[in-house]
PDB file of C-alpha atoms in Angstrom:
ATOM      1  CA  MET A   1     121.192  20.641 -21.859  1.00 42.00           C
ATOM      2  CA  SER A   2     125.028  22.231 -23.738  1.00 48.00           C
ATOM      3  CA  SER A   3     124.685  25.450 -25.638  1.00 52.00           C
ATOM      4  CA  SER A   4     125.973  23.800 -28.948  1.00 50.00           C
ATOM      5  CA  GLY A   5     122.896  21.175 -29.427  1.00 48.00           C
ATOM      6  CA  GLY A   6     120.567  23.946 -28.987  1.00 65.00           C
ATOM      7  CA  SER A   7     122.713  26.223 -31.420  1.00 76.00           C
ATOM      8  CA  LYS A   8     122.065  24.097 -33.759  1.00 77.00           C
ATOM      9  CA  ALA A   9     118.611  23.207 -33.834  1.00 80.00           C
ATOM     10  CA  ILE A  10     118.101  27.425 -33.682  1.00 84.00           C
ATOM     11  CA  VAL A  11     120.412  27.187 -37.310  1.00 84.00           C
ATOM     12  CA  ALA A  12     118.195  24.629 -39.083  1.00 81.00           C
ATOM     13  CA  ALA A  13     115.060  26.813 -38.536  1.00 82.00           C
ATOM     14  CA  LEU A  14     116.539  29.662 -39.508  1.00 85.00           C
ATOM     15  CA  SER A  15     118.463  28.061 -42.827  1.00 84.00           C
ATOM     16  CA  ALA A  16     115.009  26.396 -43.467  1.00 83.00           C
ATOM     17  CA  ASN A  17     112.767  29.576 -42.126  1.00 83.00           C
ATOM     18  CA  VAL A  18     114.040  32.842 -44.198  1.00 88.00           C
ATOM     19  CA  SER A  19     114.015  29.609 -47.687  1.00 85.00           C
ATOM     20  CA  ILE A  20     110.428  29.405 -46.827  1.00 84.00           C
ATOM     21  CA  ALA A  21     110.162  33.198 -45.869  1.00 86.00           C
ATOM     22  CA  ILE A  22     111.165  33.901 -49.534  1.00 88.00           C
ATOM     23  CA  LEU A  23     108.285  30.824 -50.967  1.00 86.00           C
ATOM     24  CA  LYS A  24     105.420  32.182 -49.745  1.00 84.00           C
ATOM     25  CA  PHE A  25     105.620  36.038 -50.376  1.00 87.00           C
ATOM     26  CA  ILE A  26     106.400  35.119 -53.741  1.00 88.00           C
ATOM     27  CA  ALA A  27     103.922  32.856 -53.469  1.00 84.00           C
ATOM     28  CA  PHE A  28     100.772  35.826 -52.519  1.00 85.00           C
ATOM     29  CA  LEU A  29     102.212  38.124 -54.871  1.00 85.00           C
ATOM     30  CA  LEU A  30     101.310  36.087 -57.870  1.00 83.00           C
ATOM     31  CA  THR A  31      98.182  34.731 -55.969  1.00 80.00           C
ATOM     32  CA  ALA A  32      96.752  37.551 -53.435  1.00 79.00           C
ATOM     33  CA  SER A  33      95.918  34.966 -51.113  1.00 78.00           C
ATOM     34  CA  SER A  34      96.032  36.444 -46.991  1.00 77.00           C
ATOM     35  CA  SER A  35      97.103  33.327 -46.098  1.00 76.00           C
ATOM     36  CA  MET A  36     100.336  33.213 -47.928  1.00 80.00           C
ATOM     37  CA  LEU A  37     100.701  37.044 -46.690  1.00 82.00           C
ATOM     38  CA  ALA A  38      99.843  35.547 -43.056  1.00 80.00           C
ATOM     39  CA  GLU A  39     102.470  32.004 -44.001  1.00 80.00           C
ATOM     40  CA  SER A  40     105.662  34.654 -45.237  1.00 84.00           C
ATOM     41  CA  ILE A  41     105.005  37.579 -42.334  1.00 84.00           C
ATOM     42  CA  HIS A  42     105.044  34.401 -40.063  1.00 79.00           C
ATOM     43  CA  SER A  43     107.944  33.538 -41.027  1.00 83.00           C
ATOM     44  CA  LEU A  44     109.922  35.794 -41.157  1.00 85.00           C
ATOM     45  CA  ALA A  45     108.871  36.325 -37.191  1.00 83.00           C
ATOM     46  CA  ASP A  46     110.482  33.511 -36.822  1.00 82.00           C
ATOM     47  CA  SER A  47     113.383  34.002 -39.108  1.00 87.00           C
ATOM     48  CA  GLY A  48     114.199  37.436 -36.733  1.00 85.00           C
ATOM     49  CA  ASN A  49     113.243  35.506 -33.290  1.00 84.00           C
ATOM     50  CA  GLN A  50     115.699  32.168 -34.060  1.00 86.00           C
ATOM     51  CA  LEU A  51     118.476  35.587 -34.925  1.00 89.00           C
ATOM     52  CA  LEU A  52     117.295  36.576 -31.369  1.00 88.00           C
ATOM     53  CA  LEU A  53     118.223  32.968 -29.825  1.00 86.00           C
ATOM     54  CA  LEU A  54     121.431  33.629 -31.027  1.00 88.00           C
ATOM     55  CA  ALA A  55     121.484  36.609 -29.842  1.00 88.00           C
ATOM     56  CA  GLY A  56     121.263  35.835 -26.460  1.00 87.00           C
ATOM     57  CA  GLY A  57     123.612  32.925 -26.429  1.00 86.00           C
ATOM     58  CA  LYS A  58     126.579  34.962 -27.403  1.00 87.00           C
ATOM     59  CA  ARG A  59     126.006  37.471 -25.200  1.00 87.00           C
ATOM     60  CA  SER A  60     125.083  35.019 -22.181  1.00 85.00           C
ATOM     61  CA  ARG A  61     128.332  34.461 -22.513  1.00 85.00           C
ATOM     62  CA  ARG A  62     130.135  37.574 -21.316  1.00 87.00           C
ATOM     63  CA  GLN A  63     132.577  37.900 -18.371  1.00 86.00           C
ATOM     64  CA  ALA A  64     130.755  38.310 -14.645  1.00 83.00           C
ATOM     65  CA  SER A  65     131.629  42.281 -14.398  1.00 85.00           C
ATOM     66  CA  ALA A  66     131.101  44.546 -11.560  1.00 86.00           C
ATOM     67  CA  GLU A  67     127.838  45.342 -12.520  1.00 88.00           C
ATOM     68  CA  HIS A  68     126.898  42.053 -12.875  1.00 87.00           C
ATOM     69  CA  PRO A  69     129.049  40.270 -10.441  1.00 87.00           C
ATOM     70  CA  PHE A  70     126.165  36.740 -11.314  1.00 86.00           C
ATOM     71  CA  GLY A  71     126.796  37.250 -14.808  1.00 85.00           C
ATOM     72  CA  TYR A  72     124.776  37.566 -17.985  1.00 86.00           C
ATOM     73  CA  GLY A  73     123.639  33.923 -17.965  1.00 87.00           C
ATOM     74  CA  ARG A  74     119.612  35.621 -17.759  1.00 87.00           C
ATOM     75  CA  GLU A  75     120.010  36.962 -21.365  1.00 89.00           C
ATOM     76  CA  ARG A  76     118.965  33.899 -22.380  1.00 88.00           C
ATOM     77  CA  TYR A  77     115.187  34.007 -20.676  1.00 90.00           C
ATOM     78  CA  ILE A  78     115.595  37.669 -21.990  1.00 91.00           C
ATOM     79  CA  TYR A  79     115.725  37.309 -25.586  1.00 90.00           C
ATOM     80  CA  ALA A  80     113.397  33.860 -24.911  1.00 88.00           C
ATOM     81  CA  PHE A  81     111.091  36.629 -24.374  1.00 89.00           C
ATOM     82  CA  ILE A  82     110.903  38.474 -26.868  1.00 90.00           C
ATOM     83  CA  VAL A  83     110.204  35.944 -28.908  1.00 87.00           C
ATOM     84  CA  ALA A  84     107.835  35.471 -27.235  1.00 86.00           C
ATOM     85  CA  ILE A  85     106.289  39.222 -27.613  1.00 87.00           C
ATOM     86  CA  VAL A  86     107.396  38.873 -31.486  1.00 84.00           C
ATOM     87  CA  LEU A  87     105.417  36.447 -32.660  1.00 80.00           C
ATOM     88  CA  PHE A  88     102.529  37.602 -31.079  1.00 82.00           C
ATOM     89  CA  THR A  89     102.581  40.527 -32.093  1.00 82.00           C
ATOM     90  CA  VAL A  90     104.330  40.271 -35.963  1.00 79.00           C
ATOM     91  CA  GLY A  91     103.140  36.745 -36.126  1.00 80.00           C
ATOM     92  CA  GLY A  92      99.968  36.650 -34.469  1.00 83.00           C
ATOM     93  CA  LEU A  93      98.189  40.247 -35.083  1.00 86.00           C
ATOM     94  CA  PHE A  94      99.287  40.476 -38.046  1.00 83.00           C
ATOM     95  CA  ALA A  95      97.290  37.007 -39.202  1.00 84.00           C
ATOM     96  CA  LEU A  96      94.319  38.341 -36.864  1.00 89.00           C
ATOM     97  CA  TYR A  97      94.138  41.989 -39.239  1.00 86.00           C
ATOM     98  CA  GLU A  98      94.724  40.011 -42.194  1.00 82.00           C
ATOM     99  CA  ALA A  99      91.709  37.489 -42.010  1.00 86.00           C
ATOM    100  CA  TYR A 100      89.806  40.602 -39.943  1.00 88.00           C
ATOM    101  CA  GLY A 101      90.505  42.550 -43.647  1.00 83.00           C
ATOM    102  CA  LYS A 102      90.404  39.940 -46.083  1.00 81.00           C
ATOM    103  CA  PHE A 103      86.781  38.658 -44.084  1.00 87.00           C
ATOM    104  CA  HIS A 104      85.547  41.840 -45.525  1.00 84.00           C
ATOM    105  CA  ASP A 105      87.070  41.854 -48.689  1.00 80.00           C
ATOM    106  CA  PRO A 106      86.742  38.038 -49.555  1.00 79.00           C
ATOM    107  CA  HIS A 107      88.977  37.102 -53.442  1.00 73.00           C
ATOM    108  CA  GLY A 108      89.097  34.114 -54.922  1.00 68.00           C
ATOM    109  CA  ILE A 109      93.178  33.661 -56.013  1.00 71.00           C
ATOM    110  CA  ASP A 110      93.841  33.523 -59.881  1.00 67.00           C
ATOM    111  CA  ALA A 111      92.552  30.627 -61.384  1.00 69.00           C
ATOM    112  CA  LYS A 112      96.003  31.108 -63.994  1.00 75.00           C
ATOM    113  CA  TRP A 113      98.257  30.647 -59.976  1.00 74.00           C
ATOM    114  CA  ALA A 114      96.478  28.361 -58.614  1.00 75.00           C
ATOM    115  CA  TRP A 115      99.156  26.052 -58.568  1.00 80.00           C
ATOM    116  CA  VAL A 116     101.967  28.194 -57.122  1.00 83.00           C
ATOM    117  CA  PRO A 117     100.268  28.381 -54.026  1.00 81.00           C
ATOM    118  CA  LEU A 118      99.916  24.384 -53.034  1.00 85.00           C
ATOM    119  CA  LEU A 119     103.440  23.908 -54.283  1.00 87.00           C
ATOM    120  CA  VAL A 120     104.872  26.124 -51.779  1.00 85.00           C
ATOM    121  CA  LEU A 121     102.561  24.748 -49.219  1.00 86.00           C
ATOM    122  CA  ILE A 122     103.721  21.685 -49.546  1.00 88.00           C
ATOM    123  CA  GLY A 123     107.571  22.130 -50.235  1.00 87.00           C
ATOM    124  CA  SER A 124     107.609  25.089 -46.976  1.00 85.00           C
ATOM    125  CA  ILE A 125     105.926  21.199 -44.835  1.00 88.00           C
ATOM    126  CA  ILE A 126     108.685  19.677 -46.417  1.00 88.00           C
ATOM    127  CA  LEU A 127     111.103  22.419 -45.357  1.00 85.00           C
ATOM    128  CA  GLU A 128     109.726  22.937 -41.541  1.00 84.00           C
ATOM    129  CA  GLY A 129     110.121  19.446 -40.878  1.00 87.00           C
ATOM    130  CA  TYR A 130     113.324  19.047 -41.464  1.00 86.00           C
ATOM    131  CA  SER A 131     113.925  21.653 -39.099  1.00 84.00           C
ATOM    132  CA  PHE A 132     111.700  20.178 -36.255  1.00 88.00           C
ATOM    133  CA  ARG A 133     113.322  16.664 -36.344  1.00 88.00           C
ATOM    134  CA  THR A 134     116.410  18.623 -35.645  1.00 85.00           C
ATOM    135  CA  ALA A 135     114.675  20.375 -32.589  1.00 86.00           C
ATOM    136  CA  VAL A 136     112.871  16.852 -32.055  1.00 88.00           C
ATOM    137  CA  ARG A 137     116.448  14.645 -32.399  1.00 87.00           C
ATOM    138  CA  GLU A 138     118.735  17.279 -30.071  1.00 85.00           C
ATOM    139  CA  SER A 139     116.031  17.583 -27.623  1.00 86.00           C
ATOM    140  CA  ASN A 140     115.938  13.943 -26.890  1.00 87.00           C
ATOM    141  CA  VAL A 141     119.351  13.895 -26.163  1.00 83.00           C
ATOM    142  CA  THR A 142     118.310  15.744 -23.060  1.00 81.00           C
ATOM    143  CA  ARG A 143     114.405  15.242 -22.547  1.00 83.00           C
ATOM    144  CA  GLY A 144     115.033  11.443 -20.979  1.00 80.00           C
ATOM    145  CA  ARG A 145     111.631   9.552 -20.358  1.00 82.00           C
ATOM    146  CA  LYS A 146     109.604  13.399 -19.784  1.00 84.00           C
ATOM    147  CA  SER A 147     106.703  13.572 -21.973  1.00 87.00           C
ATOM    148  CA  TRP A 148     107.010  16.681 -24.307  1.00 87.00           C
ATOM    149  CA  ILE A 149     104.935  18.692 -22.494  1.00 87.00           C
ATOM    150  CA  GLN A 150     106.900  18.139 -19.393  1.00 87.00           C
ATOM    151  CA  PHE A 151     109.942  19.082 -20.839  1.00 87.00           C
ATOM    152  CA  VAL A 152     109.039  22.720 -22.881  1.00 86.00           C
ATOM    153  CA  LYS A 153     107.843  23.481 -18.791  1.00 85.00           C
ATOM    154  CA  THR A 154     111.011  21.989 -17.042  1.00 84.00           C
ATOM    155  CA  ALA A 155     113.442  22.955 -19.326  1.00 85.00           C
ATOM    156  CA  LYS A 156     116.087  25.560 -18.404  1.00 87.00           C
ATOM    157  CA  ALA A 157     117.452  25.913 -21.438  1.00 85.00           C
ATOM    158  CA  PRO A 158     115.177  27.983 -23.313  1.00 85.00           C
ATOM    159  CA  GLU A 159     116.281  27.307 -27.147  1.00 85.00           C
ATOM    160  CA  LEU A 160     114.880  23.841 -27.997  1.00 84.00           C
ATOM    161  CA  PRO A 161     111.186  23.690 -26.242  1.00 87.00           C
ATOM    162  CA  VAL A 162     111.334  27.996 -27.726  1.00 86.00           C
ATOM    163  CA  VAL A 163     111.894  25.789 -31.527  1.00 86.00           C
ATOM    164  CA  LEU A 164     109.830  22.964 -30.687  1.00 88.00           C
ATOM    165  CA  LEU A 165     107.151  25.160 -30.465  1.00 88.00           C
ATOM    166  CA  GLU A 166     107.793  27.924 -32.884  1.00 84.00           C
ATOM    167  CA  ASP A 167     108.383  24.768 -35.166  1.00 86.00           C
ATOM    168  CA  SER A 168     104.947  22.944 -34.133  1.00 89.00           C
ATOM    169  CA  ALA A 169     103.035  25.948 -34.468  1.00 87.00           C
ATOM    170  CA  ALA A 170     104.881  26.627 -38.124  1.00 85.00           C
ATOM    171  CA  LEU A 171     103.839  23.086 -38.977  1.00 89.00           C
ATOM    172  CA  VAL A 172      99.816  22.919 -37.895  1.00 91.00           C
ATOM    173  CA  GLY A 173      99.852  26.673 -39.608  1.00 87.00           C
ATOM    174  CA  LEU A 174     100.822  25.591 -43.246  1.00 87.00           C
ATOM    175  CA  ILE A 175      97.971  22.878 -42.534  1.00 91.00           C
ATOM    176  CA  PHE A 176      95.330  25.426 -42.155  1.00 90.00           C
ATOM    177  CA  ALA A 177      97.003  27.546 -44.449  1.00 86.00           C
ATOM    178  CA  LEU A 178      96.794  24.709 -47.007  1.00 89.00           C
ATOM    179  CA  PHE A 179      93.532  24.094 -46.540  1.00 90.00           C
ATOM    180  CA  GLY A 180      92.089  27.076 -46.631  1.00 87.00           C
ATOM    181  CA  VAL A 181      94.259  27.613 -49.856  1.00 85.00           C
ATOM    182  CA  SER A 182      92.519  24.243 -51.095  1.00 88.00           C
ATOM    183  CA  MET A 183      89.065  25.013 -50.045  1.00 89.00           C
ATOM    184  CA  THR A 184      89.424  28.807 -52.060  1.00 86.00           C
ATOM    185  CA  LEU A 185      90.476  26.873 -55.655  1.00 85.00           C
ATOM    186  CA  VAL A 186      88.219  24.617 -54.828  1.00 86.00           C
ATOM    187  CA  THR A 187      85.217  27.092 -53.858  1.00 87.00           C
ATOM    188  CA  GLY A 188      86.080  29.488 -55.154  1.00 84.00           C
ATOM    189  CA  ASP A 189      85.022  31.540 -52.461  1.00 85.00           C
ATOM    190  CA  GLY A 190      88.004  34.225 -50.668  1.00 83.00           C
ATOM    191  CA  LEU A 191      86.169  33.401 -47.061  1.00 89.00           C
ATOM    192  CA  TRP A 192      88.197  30.275 -47.161  1.00 90.00           C
ATOM    193  CA  ASP A 193      90.659  31.688 -46.920  1.00 85.00           C
ATOM    194  CA  ALA A 194      90.545  34.048 -44.718  1.00 87.00           C
ATOM    195  CA  ALA A 195      88.970  31.401 -42.205  1.00 91.00           C
ATOM    196  CA  GLY A 196      92.574  29.519 -42.826  1.00 88.00           C
ATOM    197  CA  THR A 197      94.675  33.072 -42.389  1.00 86.00           C
ATOM    198  CA  ALA A 198      92.556  33.413 -38.705  1.00 91.00           C
ATOM    199  CA  LEU A 199      93.174  29.847 -37.735  1.00 92.00           C
ATOM    200  CA  ILE A 200      97.212  30.949 -37.639  1.00 87.00           C
ATOM    201  CA  GLY A 201      96.353  34.174 -36.286  1.00 89.00           C
ATOM    202  CA  LEU A 202      95.003  32.223 -33.265  1.00 92.00           C
ATOM    203  CA  LEU A 203      97.325  29.310 -33.040  1.00 90.00           C
ATOM    204  CA  LEU A 204     100.505  31.915 -33.272  1.00 87.00           C
ATOM    205  CA  VAL A 205      98.485  33.807 -30.435  1.00 90.00           C
ATOM    206  CA  ALA A 206      98.051  30.457 -28.272  1.00 91.00           C
ATOM    207  CA  VAL A 207     102.083  29.695 -29.070  1.00 89.00           C
ATOM    208  CA  ALA A 208     103.106  32.699 -27.835  1.00 88.00           C
ATOM    209  CA  ALA A 209     101.124  33.015 -24.905  1.00 90.00           C
ATOM    210  CA  ILE A 210     102.623  29.569 -24.050  1.00 89.00           C
ATOM    211  CA  LEU A 211     106.495  30.553 -24.136  1.00 88.00           C
ATOM    212  CA  ALA A 212     105.790  33.811 -21.947  1.00 89.00           C
ATOM    213  CA  ILE A 213     104.772  32.200 -19.608  1.00 89.00           C
ATOM    214  CA  GLU A 214     107.448  29.335 -19.339  1.00 87.00           C
ATOM    215  CA  THR A 215     110.279  32.174 -20.118  1.00 89.00           C
ATOM    216  CA  LYS A 216     108.814  35.043 -17.254  1.00 89.00           C
ATOM    217  CA  SER A 217     108.859  31.528 -15.196  1.00 88.00           C
ATOM    218  CA  LEU A 218     112.387  31.743 -16.041  1.00 88.00           C
ATOM    219  CA  LEU A 219     113.588  35.092 -15.414  1.00 88.00           C
ATOM    220  CA  LEU A 220     111.860  35.143 -12.155  1.00 88.00           C
ATOM    221  CA  GLY A 221     114.543  32.618 -11.291  1.00 88.00           C
ATOM    222  CA  GLU A 222     113.730  29.295 -11.230  1.00 90.00           C
ATOM    223  CA  SER A 223     115.548  26.354  -8.559  1.00 92.00           C
ATOM    224  CA  ALA A 224     117.772  22.969  -9.887  1.00 91.00           C
ATOM    225  CA  THR A 225     115.700  20.578 -10.404  1.00 89.00           C
ATOM    226  CA  VAL A 226     114.014  17.621  -8.397  1.00 90.00           C
ATOM    227  CA  ALA A 227     116.873  15.644  -9.845  1.00 90.00           C
ATOM    228  CA  ASP A 228     119.809  18.071  -9.322  1.00 93.00           C
ATOM    229  CA  VAL A 229     118.281  19.296  -5.959  1.00 94.00           C
ATOM    230  CA  ARG A 230     118.289  15.761  -4.470  1.00 95.00           C
ATOM    231  CA  ALA A 231     121.829  15.619  -6.012  1.00 95.00           C
ATOM    232  CA  ILE A 232     123.257  18.243  -3.442  1.00 95.00           C
ATOM    233  CA  GLU A 233     121.323  17.333   0.001  1.00 94.00           C
ATOM    234  CA  ALA A 234     123.367  13.864  -0.720  1.00 94.00           C
ATOM    235  CA  ALA A 235     126.784  15.447  -1.949  1.00 94.00           C
ATOM    236  CA  LEU A 236     126.108  18.102   1.109  1.00 94.00           C
ATOM    237  CA  ILE A 237     126.246  15.703   4.160  1.00 93.00           C
ATOM    238  CA  GLY A 238     129.148  14.304   5.429  1.00 88.00           C
ATOM    239  CA  GLY A 239     132.319  15.400   5.979  1.00 85.00           C
ATOM    240  CA  GLY A 240     132.323  17.200   9.874  1.00 85.00           C
ATOM    241  CA  VAL A 241     128.251  18.288   8.111  1.00 88.00           C
ATOM    242  CA  SER A 242     126.174  16.355   9.834  1.00 88.00           C
ATOM    243  CA  ARG A 243     122.761  17.826   8.680  1.00 90.00           C
ATOM    244  CA  ILE A 244     120.708  20.536   6.421  1.00 93.00           C
ATOM    245  CA  ILE A 245     118.784  23.514   7.790  1.00 92.00           C
ATOM    246  CA  HIS A 246     117.469  24.499   4.659  1.00 92.00           C
ATOM    247  CA  LEU A 247     118.750  24.950   1.406  1.00 95.00           C
ATOM    248  CA  LYS A 248     118.111  27.104  -1.300  1.00 95.00           C
ATOM    249  CA  THR A 249     118.614  27.918  -4.720  1.00 95.00           C
ATOM    250  CA  MET A 250     118.321  28.940  -8.185  1.00 94.00           C
ATOM    251  CA  HIS A 251     119.150  29.648 -11.785  1.00 93.00           C
ATOM    252  CA  LEU A 252     121.527  32.085 -13.209  1.00 90.00           C
ATOM    253  CA  GLY A 253     122.214  31.107 -16.332  1.00 88.00           C
ATOM    254  CA  PRO A 254     120.376  27.771 -17.647  1.00 87.00           C
ATOM    255  CA  GLU A 255     124.138  26.580 -17.183  1.00 87.00           C
ATOM    256  CA  GLU A 256     124.379  27.975 -13.801  1.00 91.00           C
ATOM    257  CA  LEU A 257     123.346  27.136 -10.310  1.00 94.00           C
ATOM    258  CA  LEU A 258     123.716  29.291  -7.309  1.00 95.00           C
ATOM    259  CA  VAL A 259     123.232  26.841  -3.956  1.00 96.00           C
ATOM    260  CA  ALA A 260     122.410  28.848  -0.942  1.00 95.00           C
ATOM    261  CA  ALA A 261     122.307  26.497   1.877  1.00 94.00           C
ATOM    262  CA  LYS A 262     122.693  26.588   6.290  1.00 94.00           C
ATOM    263  CA  ILE A 263     124.053  23.352   6.801  1.00 92.00           C
ATOM    264  CA  ALA A 264     124.957  21.852  10.590  1.00 91.00           C
ATOM    265  CA  VAL A 265     128.794  21.628  12.266  1.00 90.00           C
ATOM    266  CA  PRO A 266     129.243  20.412  15.520  1.00 88.00           C
ATOM    267  CA  ALA A 267     129.418  22.745  18.346  1.00 84.00           C
ATOM    268  CA  THR A 268     132.922  21.608  19.644  1.00 82.00           C
ATOM    269  CA  GLU A 269     134.206  22.178  15.894  1.00 83.00           C
ATOM    270  CA  SER A 270     137.449  24.443  15.215  1.00 88.00           C
ATOM    271  CA  ALA A 271     137.504  27.482  12.463  1.00 90.00           C
ATOM    272  CA  VAL A 272     139.158  25.636  11.218  1.00 92.00           C
ATOM    273  CA  GLY A 273     138.211  22.147  10.480  1.00 91.00           C
ATOM    274  CA  ILE A 274     134.472  24.088   9.821  1.00 92.00           C
ATOM    275  CA  ALA A 275     136.847  25.655   7.160  1.00 93.00           C
ATOM    276  CA  ASP A 276     137.636  22.371   5.778  1.00 92.00           C
ATOM    277  CA  ALA A 277     134.785  21.205   6.205  1.00 92.00           C
ATOM    278  CA  ILE A 278     132.863  23.584   4.304  1.00 93.00           C
ATOM    279  CA  ASP A 279     135.359  23.334   1.048  1.00 93.00           C
ATOM    280  CA  ALA A 280     134.830  19.590   1.011  1.00 93.00           C
ATOM    281  CA  ALA A 281     131.300  19.734   0.585  1.00 93.00           C
ATOM    282  CA  GLU A 282     131.629  22.546  -2.599  1.00 94.00           C
ATOM    283  CA  GLN A 283     133.978  19.846  -3.847  1.00 94.00           C
ATOM    284  CA  ARG A 284     131.370  17.046  -3.437  1.00 95.00           C
ATOM    285  CA  VAL A 285     128.395  19.054  -4.215  1.00 95.00           C
ATOM    286  CA  ARG A 286     130.468  20.406  -7.672  1.00 94.00           C
ATOM    287  CA  ALA A 287     131.493  16.965  -8.632  1.00 95.00           C
ATOM    288  CA  ALA A 288     127.503  16.360  -8.018  1.00 95.00           C
ATOM    289  CA  VAL A 289     125.984  18.420 -10.534  1.00 95.00           C
ATOM    290  CA  PRO A 290     129.399  20.197 -12.109  1.00 94.00           C
ATOM    291  CA  ILE A 291     126.516  23.086 -12.935  1.00 93.00           C
ATOM    292  CA  ALA A 292     126.552  24.330  -9.324  1.00 93.00           C
ATOM    293  CA  ARG A 293     129.042  27.340 -10.228  1.00 90.00           C
ATOM    294  CA  LEU A 294     128.219  29.715  -7.101  1.00 92.00           C
ATOM    295  CA  ILE A 295     127.620  28.057  -4.269  1.00 94.00           C
ATOM    296  CA  TYR A 296     127.314  29.610   0.231  1.00 95.00           C
ATOM    297  CA  LEU A 297     126.806  27.570   3.015  1.00 94.00           C
ATOM    298  CA  GLU A 298     126.539  28.464   5.856  1.00 92.00           C
ATOM    299  CA  PRO A 299     127.198  26.552   9.184  1.00 92.00           C
ATOM    300  CA  ASP A 300     125.459  26.559  12.218  1.00 90.00           C
ATOM    301  CA  ILE A 301     124.333  24.184  15.840  1.00 86.00           C
ATOM    302  CA  TYR A 302     121.540  22.860  15.173  1.00 79.00           C
ATOM    303  CA  ALA A 303     120.372  22.825  18.791  1.00 68.00           C
ATOM    304  CA  ALA A 304     120.295  26.531  18.442  1.00 51.00           C
ATOM    305  CA  ALA A 305     118.623  26.827  14.704  1.00 42.00           C
ATOM    306  CA  ALA A 306     116.204  24.729  15.035  1.00 49.00           C
ATOM    307  CA  THR A 307     114.177  27.341  17.223  1.00 45.00           C
ATOM    308  CA  GLU A 308     115.389  29.875  14.641  1.00 50.00           C
ATOM    309  CA  SER A 309     112.341  30.130  12.290  1.00 47.00           C
ATOM    310  CA  GLY A 310     115.026  31.147   9.019  1.00 50.00           C
TER     311      GLY A 310
END
């Protein structure tokens, strides 16, 4: 996935969430609904998260330095992990705290403003639906035949999975809020509002946990996809390279791959011939997998290497 595709989805989500946060907070001020307060904080947290993703994308494009010779590609993973923490604390835990307070002091919604939260929630669903639609369209460009679960688990660029999960949680959270507010208006019992708030909190905590697990894996350093590994293996063989003794890959960033391999070369080949074979193999790999930016190939004699444990 190109970073431009992810940025388009992030900007769409940011625009929607800023507008929604303002509307929800106005509704809370008029109705004192805990569901509306939880949802306004949720949208505010999401807006901050999208700013973090944009910042991570910008910082990751810095040139490599002597201190960071492999570049700053993983900045995008770090900022995505921070997003998971923000969603957990500011979004999920705050909603649960607010629900706890409402359960102990339930109160209804002023009938004078009964239409406000309903109108805001329905409008928010429309805006979030637009943001979610944008994220889905951008994801479909690279998702291929993968299921959505597989896409979230295997995507090397964190932005679209993050926006997809955030928008999904936002839409479901709005349904929870609409349920809590509607039942409170019908029954006059504020416990329904508290229940809707609690469901929002539990949902956000669950989504944050999923994001944290997936971004942690990226931070630790994931290998190339199965398709890319196969393409690299096929590209390495040929022109003085008879086989691959072992191969390791690691993503330095979503669009930058490190390839390290020990390759078998003829025992009678000259140093010049081996150097030419390595150069040609690197060219084939970069042609097959353009994100393979850093390639380190170690030549060896297979008969001798076969007895080695490493």
